[in-house]
Short mmCIF file of C-alpha atoms in Angstrom, two decimals:
data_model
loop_
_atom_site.label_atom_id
_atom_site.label_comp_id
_atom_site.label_asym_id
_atom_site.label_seq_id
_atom_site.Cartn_x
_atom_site.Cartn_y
_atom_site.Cartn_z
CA UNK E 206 50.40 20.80 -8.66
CA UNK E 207 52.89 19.56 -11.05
CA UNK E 208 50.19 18.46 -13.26
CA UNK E 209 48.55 21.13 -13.08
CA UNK E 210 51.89 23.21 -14.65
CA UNK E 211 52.17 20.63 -17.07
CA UNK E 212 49.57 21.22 -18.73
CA UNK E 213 49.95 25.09 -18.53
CA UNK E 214 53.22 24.26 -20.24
CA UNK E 215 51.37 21.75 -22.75
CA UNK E 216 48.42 24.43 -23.46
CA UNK E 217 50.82 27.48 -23.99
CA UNK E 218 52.78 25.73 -26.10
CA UNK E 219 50.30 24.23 -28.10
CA UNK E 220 48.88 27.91 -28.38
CA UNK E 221 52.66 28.80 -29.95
CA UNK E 222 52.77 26.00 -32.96
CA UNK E 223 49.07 27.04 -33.77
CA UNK E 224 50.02 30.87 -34.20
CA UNK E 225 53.23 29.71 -36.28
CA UNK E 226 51.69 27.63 -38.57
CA UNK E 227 48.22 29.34 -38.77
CA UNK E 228 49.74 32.72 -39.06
CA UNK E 229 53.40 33.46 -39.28
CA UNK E 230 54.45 30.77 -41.97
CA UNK E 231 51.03 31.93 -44.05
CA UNK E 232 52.30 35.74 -44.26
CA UNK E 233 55.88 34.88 -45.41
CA UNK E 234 54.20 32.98 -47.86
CA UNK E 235 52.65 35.34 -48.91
CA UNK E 236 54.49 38.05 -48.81
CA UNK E 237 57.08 35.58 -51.08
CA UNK E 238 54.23 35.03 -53.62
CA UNK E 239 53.76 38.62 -54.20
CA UNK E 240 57.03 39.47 -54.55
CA UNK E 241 57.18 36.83 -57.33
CA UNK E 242 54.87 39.08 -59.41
CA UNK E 243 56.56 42.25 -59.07
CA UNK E 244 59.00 43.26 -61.84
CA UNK E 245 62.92 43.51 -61.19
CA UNK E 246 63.29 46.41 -59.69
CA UNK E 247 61.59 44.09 -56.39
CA UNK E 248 64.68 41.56 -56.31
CA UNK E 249 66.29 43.52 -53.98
CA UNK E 250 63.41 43.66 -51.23
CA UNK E 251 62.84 39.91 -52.44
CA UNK E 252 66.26 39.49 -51.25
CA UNK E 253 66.15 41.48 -47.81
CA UNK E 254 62.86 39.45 -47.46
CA UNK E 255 64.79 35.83 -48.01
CA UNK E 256 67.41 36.66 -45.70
CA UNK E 257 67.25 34.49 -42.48
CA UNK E 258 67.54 37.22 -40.23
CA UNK E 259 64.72 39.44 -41.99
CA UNK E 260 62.44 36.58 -41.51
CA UNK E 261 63.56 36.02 -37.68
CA UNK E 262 62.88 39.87 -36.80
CA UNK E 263 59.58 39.52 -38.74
CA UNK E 264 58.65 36.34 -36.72
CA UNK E 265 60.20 38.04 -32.77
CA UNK E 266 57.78 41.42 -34.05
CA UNK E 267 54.59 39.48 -34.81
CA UNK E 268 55.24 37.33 -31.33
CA UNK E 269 55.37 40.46 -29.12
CA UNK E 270 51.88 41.89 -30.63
CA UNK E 271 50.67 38.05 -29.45
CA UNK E 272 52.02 38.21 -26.40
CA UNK E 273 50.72 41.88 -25.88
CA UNK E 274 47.51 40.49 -26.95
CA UNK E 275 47.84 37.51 -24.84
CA UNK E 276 48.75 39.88 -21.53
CA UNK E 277 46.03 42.46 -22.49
CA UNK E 278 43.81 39.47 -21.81
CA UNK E 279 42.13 40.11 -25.16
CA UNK E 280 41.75 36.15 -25.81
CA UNK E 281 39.33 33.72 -24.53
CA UNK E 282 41.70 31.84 -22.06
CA UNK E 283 42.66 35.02 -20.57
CA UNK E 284 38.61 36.55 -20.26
CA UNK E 285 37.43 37.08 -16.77
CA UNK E 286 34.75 34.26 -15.83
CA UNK E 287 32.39 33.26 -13.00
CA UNK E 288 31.48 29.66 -11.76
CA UNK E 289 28.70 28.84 -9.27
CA UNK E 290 29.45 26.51 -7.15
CA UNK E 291 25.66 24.61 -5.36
CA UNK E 292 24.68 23.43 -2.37
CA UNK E 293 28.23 23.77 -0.53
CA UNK E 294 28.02 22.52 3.05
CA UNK E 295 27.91 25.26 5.70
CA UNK E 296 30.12 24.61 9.11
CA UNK E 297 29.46 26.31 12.28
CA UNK E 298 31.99 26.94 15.18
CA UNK E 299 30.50 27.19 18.59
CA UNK E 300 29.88 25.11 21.92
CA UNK E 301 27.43 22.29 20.63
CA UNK E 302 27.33 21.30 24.24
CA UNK E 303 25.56 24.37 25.69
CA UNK E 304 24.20 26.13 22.99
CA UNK E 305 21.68 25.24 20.15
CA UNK E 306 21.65 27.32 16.70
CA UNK E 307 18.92 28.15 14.37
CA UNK E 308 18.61 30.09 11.54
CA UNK E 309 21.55 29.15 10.36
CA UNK E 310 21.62 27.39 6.28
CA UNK E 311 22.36 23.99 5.79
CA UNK E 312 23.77 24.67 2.36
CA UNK E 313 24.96 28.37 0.18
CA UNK E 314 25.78 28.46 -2.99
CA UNK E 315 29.36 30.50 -4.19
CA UNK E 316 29.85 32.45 -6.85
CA UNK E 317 33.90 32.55 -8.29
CA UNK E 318 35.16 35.37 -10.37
CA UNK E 319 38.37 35.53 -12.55
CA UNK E 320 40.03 33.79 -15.27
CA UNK E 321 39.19 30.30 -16.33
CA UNK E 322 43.15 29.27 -15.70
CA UNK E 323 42.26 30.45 -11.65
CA UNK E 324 38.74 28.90 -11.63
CA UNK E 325 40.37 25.52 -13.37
CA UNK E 326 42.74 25.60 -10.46
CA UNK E 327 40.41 26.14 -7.80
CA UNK E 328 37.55 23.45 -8.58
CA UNK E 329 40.64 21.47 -8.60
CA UNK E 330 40.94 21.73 -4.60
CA UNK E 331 39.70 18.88 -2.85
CA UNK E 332 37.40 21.02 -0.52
CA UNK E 333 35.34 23.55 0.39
CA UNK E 334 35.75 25.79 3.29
CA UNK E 335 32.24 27.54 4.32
CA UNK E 336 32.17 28.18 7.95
CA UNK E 337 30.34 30.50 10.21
CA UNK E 338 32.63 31.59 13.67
CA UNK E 339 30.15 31.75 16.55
CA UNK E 340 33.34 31.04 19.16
CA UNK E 341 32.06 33.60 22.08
CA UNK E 342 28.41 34.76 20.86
CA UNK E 343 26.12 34.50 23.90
CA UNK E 344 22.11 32.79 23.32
CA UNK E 345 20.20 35.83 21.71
CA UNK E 346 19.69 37.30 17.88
CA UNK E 347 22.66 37.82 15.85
CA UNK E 348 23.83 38.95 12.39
CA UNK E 349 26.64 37.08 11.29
CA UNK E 350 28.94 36.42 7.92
CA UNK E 351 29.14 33.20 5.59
CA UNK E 352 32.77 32.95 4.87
CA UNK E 353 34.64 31.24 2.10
CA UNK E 354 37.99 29.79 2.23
CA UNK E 355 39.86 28.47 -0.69
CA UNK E 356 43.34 28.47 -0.37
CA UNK E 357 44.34 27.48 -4.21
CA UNK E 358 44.46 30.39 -5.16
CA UNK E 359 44.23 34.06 -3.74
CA UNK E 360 43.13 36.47 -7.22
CA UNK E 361 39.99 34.77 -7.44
CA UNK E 362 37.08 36.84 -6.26
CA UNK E 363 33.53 35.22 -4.38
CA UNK E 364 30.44 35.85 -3.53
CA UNK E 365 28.76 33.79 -1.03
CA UNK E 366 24.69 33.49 -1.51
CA UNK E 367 23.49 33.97 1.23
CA UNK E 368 26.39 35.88 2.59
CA UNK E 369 24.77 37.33 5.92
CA UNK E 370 22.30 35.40 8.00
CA UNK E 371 20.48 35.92 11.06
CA UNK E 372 20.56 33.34 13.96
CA UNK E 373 18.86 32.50 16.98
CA UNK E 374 21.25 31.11 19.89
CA UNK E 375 19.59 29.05 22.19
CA UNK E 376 20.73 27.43 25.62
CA UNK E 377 20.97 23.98 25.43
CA UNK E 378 18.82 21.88 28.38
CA UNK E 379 18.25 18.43 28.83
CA UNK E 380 14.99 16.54 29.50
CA UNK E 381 14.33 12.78 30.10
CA UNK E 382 11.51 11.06 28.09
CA UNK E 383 9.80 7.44 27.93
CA UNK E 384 11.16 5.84 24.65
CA UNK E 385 8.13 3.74 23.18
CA UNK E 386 8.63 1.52 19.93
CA UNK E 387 7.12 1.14 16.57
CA UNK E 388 7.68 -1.58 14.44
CA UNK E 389 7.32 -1.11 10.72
CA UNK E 390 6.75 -2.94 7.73
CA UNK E 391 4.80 -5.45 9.07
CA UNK E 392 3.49 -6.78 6.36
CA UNK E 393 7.10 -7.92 5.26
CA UNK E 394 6.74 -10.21 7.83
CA UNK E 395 5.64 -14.00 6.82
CA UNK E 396 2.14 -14.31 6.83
CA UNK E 397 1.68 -16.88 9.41
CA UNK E 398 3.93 -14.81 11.97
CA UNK E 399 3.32 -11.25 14.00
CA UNK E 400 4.94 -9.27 16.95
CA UNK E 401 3.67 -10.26 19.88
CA UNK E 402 5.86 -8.03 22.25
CA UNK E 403 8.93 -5.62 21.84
CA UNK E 404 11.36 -4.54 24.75
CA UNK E 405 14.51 -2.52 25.35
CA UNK E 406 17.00 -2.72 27.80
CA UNK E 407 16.36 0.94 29.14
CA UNK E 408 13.19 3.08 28.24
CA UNK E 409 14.69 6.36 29.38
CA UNK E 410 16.35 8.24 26.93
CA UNK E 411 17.61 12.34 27.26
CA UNK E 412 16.27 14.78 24.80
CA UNK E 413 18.82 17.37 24.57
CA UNK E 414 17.71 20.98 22.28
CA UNK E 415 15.73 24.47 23.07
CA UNK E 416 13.11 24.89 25.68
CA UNK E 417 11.02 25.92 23.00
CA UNK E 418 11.77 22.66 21.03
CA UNK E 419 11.73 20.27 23.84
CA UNK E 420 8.17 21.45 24.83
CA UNK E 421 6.52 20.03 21.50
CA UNK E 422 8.04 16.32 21.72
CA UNK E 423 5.46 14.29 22.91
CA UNK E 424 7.14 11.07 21.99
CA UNK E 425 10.12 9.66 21.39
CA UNK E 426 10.23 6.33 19.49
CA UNK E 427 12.57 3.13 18.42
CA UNK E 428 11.74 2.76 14.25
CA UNK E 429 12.44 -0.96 14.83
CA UNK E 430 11.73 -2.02 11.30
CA UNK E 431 10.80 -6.04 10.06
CA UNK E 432 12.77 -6.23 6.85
CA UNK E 433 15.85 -6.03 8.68
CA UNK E 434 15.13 -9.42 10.72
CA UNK E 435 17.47 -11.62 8.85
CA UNK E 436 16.01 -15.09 9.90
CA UNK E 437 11.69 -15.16 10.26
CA UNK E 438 11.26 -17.43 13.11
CA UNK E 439 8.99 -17.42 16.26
CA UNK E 440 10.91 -16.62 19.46
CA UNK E 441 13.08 -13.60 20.17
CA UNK E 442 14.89 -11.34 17.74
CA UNK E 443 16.96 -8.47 18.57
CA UNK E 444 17.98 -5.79 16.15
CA UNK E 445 21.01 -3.79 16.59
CA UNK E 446 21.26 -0.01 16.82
CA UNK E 447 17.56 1.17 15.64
CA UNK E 448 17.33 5.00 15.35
CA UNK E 449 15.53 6.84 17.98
CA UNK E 450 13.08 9.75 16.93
CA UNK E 451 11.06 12.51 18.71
CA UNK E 452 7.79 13.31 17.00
CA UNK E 453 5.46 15.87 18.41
CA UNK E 454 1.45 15.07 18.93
CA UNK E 455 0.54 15.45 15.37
CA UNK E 456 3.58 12.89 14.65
CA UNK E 457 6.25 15.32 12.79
CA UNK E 458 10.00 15.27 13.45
CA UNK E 459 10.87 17.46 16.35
CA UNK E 460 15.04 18.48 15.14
CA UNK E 461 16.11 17.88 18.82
CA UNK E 462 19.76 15.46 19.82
CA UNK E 463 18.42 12.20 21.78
CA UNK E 464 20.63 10.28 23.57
CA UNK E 465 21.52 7.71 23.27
CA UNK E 466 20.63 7.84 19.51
CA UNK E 467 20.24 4.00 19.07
CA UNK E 468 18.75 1.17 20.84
CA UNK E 469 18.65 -2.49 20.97
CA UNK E 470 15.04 -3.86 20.36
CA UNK E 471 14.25 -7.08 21.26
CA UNK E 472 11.16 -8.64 19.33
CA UNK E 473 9.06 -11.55 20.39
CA UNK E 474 7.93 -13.27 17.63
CA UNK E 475 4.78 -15.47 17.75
CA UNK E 476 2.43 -17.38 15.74
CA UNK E 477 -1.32 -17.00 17.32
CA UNK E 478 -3.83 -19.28 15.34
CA UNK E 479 -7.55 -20.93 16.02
CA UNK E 480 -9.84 -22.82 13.69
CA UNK E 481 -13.14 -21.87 13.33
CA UNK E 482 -16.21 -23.05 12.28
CA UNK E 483 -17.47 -21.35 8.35
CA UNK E 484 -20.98 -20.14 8.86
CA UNK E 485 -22.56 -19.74 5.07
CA UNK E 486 -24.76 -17.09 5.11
CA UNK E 487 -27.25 -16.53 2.43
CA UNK E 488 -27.82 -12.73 1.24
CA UNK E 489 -31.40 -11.79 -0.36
CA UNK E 490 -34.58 -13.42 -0.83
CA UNK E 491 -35.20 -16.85 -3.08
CA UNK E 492 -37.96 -17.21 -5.75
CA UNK E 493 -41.53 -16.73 -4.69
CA UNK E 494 -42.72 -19.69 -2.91
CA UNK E 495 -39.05 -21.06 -2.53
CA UNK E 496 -37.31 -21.82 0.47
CA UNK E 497 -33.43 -23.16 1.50
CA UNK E 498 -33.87 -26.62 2.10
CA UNK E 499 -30.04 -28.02 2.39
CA UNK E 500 -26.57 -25.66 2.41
CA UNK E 501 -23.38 -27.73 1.93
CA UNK E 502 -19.87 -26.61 2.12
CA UNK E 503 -16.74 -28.12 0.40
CA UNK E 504 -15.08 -26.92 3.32
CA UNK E 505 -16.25 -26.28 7.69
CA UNK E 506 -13.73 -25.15 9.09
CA UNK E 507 -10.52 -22.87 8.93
CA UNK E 508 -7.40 -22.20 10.43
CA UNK E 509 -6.42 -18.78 10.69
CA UNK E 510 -3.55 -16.31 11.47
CA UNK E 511 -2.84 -12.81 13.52
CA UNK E 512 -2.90 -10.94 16.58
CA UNK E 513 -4.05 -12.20 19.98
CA UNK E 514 -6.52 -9.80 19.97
CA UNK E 515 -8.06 -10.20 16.53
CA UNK E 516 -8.50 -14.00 16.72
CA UNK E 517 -9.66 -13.89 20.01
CA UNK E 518 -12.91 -11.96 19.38
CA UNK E 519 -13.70 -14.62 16.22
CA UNK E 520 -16.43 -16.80 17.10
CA UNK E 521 -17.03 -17.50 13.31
CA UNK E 522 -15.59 -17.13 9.61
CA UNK E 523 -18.74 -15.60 7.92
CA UNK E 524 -18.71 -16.31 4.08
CA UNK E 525 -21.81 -14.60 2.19
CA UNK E 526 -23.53 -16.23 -1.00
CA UNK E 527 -26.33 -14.03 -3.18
CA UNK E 528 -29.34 -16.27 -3.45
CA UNK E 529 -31.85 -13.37 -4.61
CA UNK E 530 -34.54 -14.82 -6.44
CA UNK E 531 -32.71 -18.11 -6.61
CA UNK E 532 -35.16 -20.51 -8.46
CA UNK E 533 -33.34 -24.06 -8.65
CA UNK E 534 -30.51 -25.51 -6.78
CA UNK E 535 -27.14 -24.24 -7.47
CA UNK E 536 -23.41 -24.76 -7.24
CA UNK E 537 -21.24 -21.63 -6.36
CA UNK E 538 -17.51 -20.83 -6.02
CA UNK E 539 -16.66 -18.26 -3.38
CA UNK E 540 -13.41 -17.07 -1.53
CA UNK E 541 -13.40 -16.19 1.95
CA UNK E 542 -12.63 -12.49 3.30
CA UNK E 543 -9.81 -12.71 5.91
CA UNK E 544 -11.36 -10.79 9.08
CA UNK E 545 -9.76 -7.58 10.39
CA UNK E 546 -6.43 -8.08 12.01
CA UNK E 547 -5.97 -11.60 10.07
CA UNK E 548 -3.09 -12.34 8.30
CA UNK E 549 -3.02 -15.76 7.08
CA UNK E 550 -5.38 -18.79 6.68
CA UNK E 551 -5.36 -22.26 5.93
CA UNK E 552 -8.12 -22.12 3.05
CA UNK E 553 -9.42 -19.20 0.67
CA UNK E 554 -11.95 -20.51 -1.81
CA UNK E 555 -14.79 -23.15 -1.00
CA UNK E 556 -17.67 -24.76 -3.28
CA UNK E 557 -21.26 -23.87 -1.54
CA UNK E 558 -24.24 -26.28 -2.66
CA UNK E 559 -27.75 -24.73 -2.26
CA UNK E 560 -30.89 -26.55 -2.68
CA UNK E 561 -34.29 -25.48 -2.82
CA UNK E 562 -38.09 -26.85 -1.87
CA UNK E 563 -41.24 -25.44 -0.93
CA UNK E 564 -41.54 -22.25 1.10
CA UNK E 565 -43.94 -22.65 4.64
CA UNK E 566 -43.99 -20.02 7.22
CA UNK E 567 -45.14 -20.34 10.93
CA UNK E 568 -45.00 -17.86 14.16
CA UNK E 569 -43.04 -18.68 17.35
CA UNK E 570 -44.49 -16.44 20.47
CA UNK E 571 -42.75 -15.60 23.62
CA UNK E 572 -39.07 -15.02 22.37
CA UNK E 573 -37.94 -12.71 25.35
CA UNK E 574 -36.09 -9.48 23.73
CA UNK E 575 -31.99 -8.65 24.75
CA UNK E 576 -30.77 -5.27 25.05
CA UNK E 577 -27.34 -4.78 23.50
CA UNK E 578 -24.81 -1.70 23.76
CA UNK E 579 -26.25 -0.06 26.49
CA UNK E 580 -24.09 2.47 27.83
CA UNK E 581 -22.21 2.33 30.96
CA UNK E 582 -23.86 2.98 34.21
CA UNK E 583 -27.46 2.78 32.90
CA UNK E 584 -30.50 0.17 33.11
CA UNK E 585 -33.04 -0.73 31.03
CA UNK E 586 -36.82 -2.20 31.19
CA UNK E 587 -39.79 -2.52 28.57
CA UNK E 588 -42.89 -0.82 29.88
CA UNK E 589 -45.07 -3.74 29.58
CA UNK E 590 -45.37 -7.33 28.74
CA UNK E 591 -45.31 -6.87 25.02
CA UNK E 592 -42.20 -4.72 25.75
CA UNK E 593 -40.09 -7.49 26.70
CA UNK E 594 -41.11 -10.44 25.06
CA UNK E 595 -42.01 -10.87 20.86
CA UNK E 596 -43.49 -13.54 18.44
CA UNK E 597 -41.51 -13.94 15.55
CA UNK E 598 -42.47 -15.78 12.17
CA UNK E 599 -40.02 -17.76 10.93
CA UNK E 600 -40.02 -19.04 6.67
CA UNK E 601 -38.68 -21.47 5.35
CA UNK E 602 -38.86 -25.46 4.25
CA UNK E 603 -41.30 -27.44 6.34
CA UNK E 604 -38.49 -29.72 7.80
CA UNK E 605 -36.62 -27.35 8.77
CA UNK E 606 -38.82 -24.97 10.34
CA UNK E 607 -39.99 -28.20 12.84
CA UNK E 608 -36.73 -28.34 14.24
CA UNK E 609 -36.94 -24.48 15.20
CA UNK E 610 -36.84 -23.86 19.04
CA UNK E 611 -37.66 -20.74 20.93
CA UNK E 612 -34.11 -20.80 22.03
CA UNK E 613 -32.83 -21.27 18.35
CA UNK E 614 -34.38 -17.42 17.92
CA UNK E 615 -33.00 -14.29 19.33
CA UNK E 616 -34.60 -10.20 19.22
CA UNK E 617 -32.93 -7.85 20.60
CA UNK E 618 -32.45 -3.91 20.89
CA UNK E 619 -29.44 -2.09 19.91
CA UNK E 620 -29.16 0.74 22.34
CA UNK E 621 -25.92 2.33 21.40
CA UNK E 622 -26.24 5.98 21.62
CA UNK E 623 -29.72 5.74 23.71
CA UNK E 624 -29.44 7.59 27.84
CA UNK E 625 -32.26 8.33 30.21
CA UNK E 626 -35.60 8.74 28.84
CA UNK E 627 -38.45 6.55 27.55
CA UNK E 628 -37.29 5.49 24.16
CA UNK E 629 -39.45 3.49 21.05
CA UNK E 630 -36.74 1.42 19.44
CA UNK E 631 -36.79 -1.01 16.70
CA UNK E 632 -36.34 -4.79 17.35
CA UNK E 633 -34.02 -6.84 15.68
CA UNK E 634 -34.42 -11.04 14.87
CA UNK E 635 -31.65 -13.08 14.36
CA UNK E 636 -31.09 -16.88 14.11
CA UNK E 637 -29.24 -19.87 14.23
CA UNK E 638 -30.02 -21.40 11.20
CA UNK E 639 -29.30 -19.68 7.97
CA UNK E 640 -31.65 -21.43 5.84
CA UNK E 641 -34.59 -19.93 7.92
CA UNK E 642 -35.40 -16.30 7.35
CA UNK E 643 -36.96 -14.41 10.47
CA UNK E 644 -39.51 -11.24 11.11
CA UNK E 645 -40.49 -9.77 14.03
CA UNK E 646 -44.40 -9.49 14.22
CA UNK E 647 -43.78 -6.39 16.46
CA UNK E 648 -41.69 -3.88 14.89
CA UNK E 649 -40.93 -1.69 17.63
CA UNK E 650 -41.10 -1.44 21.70
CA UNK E 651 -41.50 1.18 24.38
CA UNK E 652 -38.35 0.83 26.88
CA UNK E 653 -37.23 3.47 29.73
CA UNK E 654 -33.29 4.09 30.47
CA UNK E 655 -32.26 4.75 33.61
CA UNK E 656 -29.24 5.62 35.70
CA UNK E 657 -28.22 2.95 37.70
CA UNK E 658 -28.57 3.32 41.60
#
């Protein structure tokens, strides 16, 4: 406060020395210069001018019109002026142990009137009462005031946007709910490594908030996030105090109290891996009277990275080359797609050799069809001989067509989507070798579907 007056003291004054030299010592010099140029019946008033107490009357007159001027508020300093004050925090009083409020603003803005000395004061203050007195309201609708409090000074005026507000007092209840966890930024984590398992101590927390609010959360989860693991390592990993969220089913932020707010999570940290074979697998057709004689690989086998489940269903790393209308042999360089739910492998890129020789075909009978994705609780049977078994010709170099077996060739069905009925489907050839390309001679076979006894 004492700086504040100091500078009051510093300003006024500094106001005084402008006035005298801008304004009182001008007129007496002028008033001196004229009299110079009147004749000598003017030394006498020249004279009444010079004397020292003339001039000091002259000077105490023109400071009383400035300081009538000053009081009269007719100067800048003195105008009346407004400040907006944003976004000031609103406080509530009430029992935040048995009721919940809604409706009620986060933030108002305030509006101060009066002179810029009162508003230089007041955004002086180091805070900002706005506070909302609910002591003894009882759950229902109410209209209530937005008051301001700023005790630095009492001649300012205020206007508090909003200044009324309706709220909505709820009862507060309690509920219990099965805490699950999430674990983000997974892809922070080093490429070789994934979560395996999480775990808390306790997976009962207390959702506290409205009936109405308390009826949407569907969840409630542990945000257990990977970039604050300080060491990557495989074993376990607890992080300290992760927030706890409630989300409702289409995953948004229900605003209700959980308790307790953080958890412990403790993360098991593994490394799954398995090497598989690379299976080259040529894409279109070669030249006209052309066949794959030899396919050879820089590289067999890989190592590879990620969850359990994803590595578990690999049997294979595919890796496609584009040999349509391939007419010579040919060198190519070719990375390898990382499956779904991979995260790491041990190689990437791989030279594939092709060579070529002359194209022979020949038919192999009796390759007995499969039936694949049949639904649950159904069976299925062709509805003759040539239902259930196909020949298939097979193309490809001489050599390697010899070596084909019966067993080395499989047709089958895809009945996803197929139920009872008698049913014409399409039959599929596959292979083990990919140098060999393969046709069903019988495009399609009667089957019925039915439900099983």
């Amino acid at each position: 406060m004492k700086k504040i007056i100091k500078t009051l003291n510093n300003f006024f004054y500094g106001i005084w020395n402008f006035i005298d030299r801008k304004l009182i010592v001008p007129i007496t010099k002028l008033i001196l210069k004229m009299t110079g140029n009147v004749n000598h019946s003017g030394k006498k008033f020249e004279n009444w001018l010079s004397r020292p107490t003339t001039l000091l009357f002259i000077s105490l007159f023109l400071a009383i019109v400035i300081f009538v001027v000053v009081d009269q508020k007719i100067l800048m300093l003195s105008e009346s002026s407004a400040e907006v004050l944003t976004k000031q925090p609103v406080t509530a009083k009430y029992n935040e142990e048995a009721y919940v409020i809604e409706g009620l603003p986060e933030t108002v803005d305030i509006t101060l009137i009066g002179s810029k000395t009162d508003l230089f004061i007041a955004k002086q203050s180091p805070s900002y009462d706005v506070n909302v007195d609910l002591t003894g309201l009882k759950p229902g609708t109410h209209k209530v005031n937005i008051k301001y409090n700023q005790s630095a000074s009492t001649t300012l005026q205020y206007k508090v946007n909003p200044s009324t507000v309706t709220i909505y007092i709820y009862p507060k209840i309690s509920k219990t709910r099965t805490l699950s966890v999430d674990v983000l930024n997974k892809d922070k984590l080093d490429s070789k490594l994934v979560v395996k398992n999480t775990s808390v101590v306790d997976d009962k927390v207390i959702v506290k908030g409205a009936e109405h609010q308390l009826e949407k959360v569907a969840t409630v989860k542990a945000l257990a996030d990977v970039k604050n693991i300080i060491k990557q390592e495989t074993g376990i990993t607890t992080l300290k105090d992760v927030p706890l969220k409630a989300y409702d089913e289409e995953g948004n932020i229900i605003d209700v109290e959980v308790v307790p707010s953080k958890v412990d999570v403790d993360l098991e940290i593994a490394s799954p891996m398995k090497e598989l074979p690379i299976r080259i697998i040529p894409k279109g057709d070669v030249a006209f009277g052309k066949a794959i004689s030899t396919i050879d690989s820089s590289e067999t086998t890989v190592t590879v990275y990620g969850d359990d489940e994803a590595i578990g269903d690999l049997k294979y790393i595919p890796v496609e080359v584009d040999v349509t209308d391939l007419k010579e042999d040919r060198q190519y360089k070719l990375g390898i797609k990382k499956p779904v739910g991979i995260t790491s492998m041990n190689v990437n890129n791989l030279t594939v050799t092709i060579k070529l020789d002359d194209s022979s075909d020949k038919d192999v009978n009796d390759v007995k069809i499969e039936y694949r994705n049949l639904g649950e609780g159904y069976t299925v049977q062709g509805l003759s001989e040539s239902d259930i078994k196909v020949s298939v010709n097979i193309k490809g170099v001489k050599t390697v067509l010899d070596s084909i077996k019966p067993e080395d060739i499989t047709a089958y069905l895809d009945l996803k989507g197929y139920t009872e009925g008698t049913h014409e489907v399409e039959v599929h050839v596959e292979g083990t070798d990919a140098r060999v390309g393969y046709t069903a001679k019988t495009k399609k076979v009667k089957i019925q579907i039915e439900k099983a006894k």
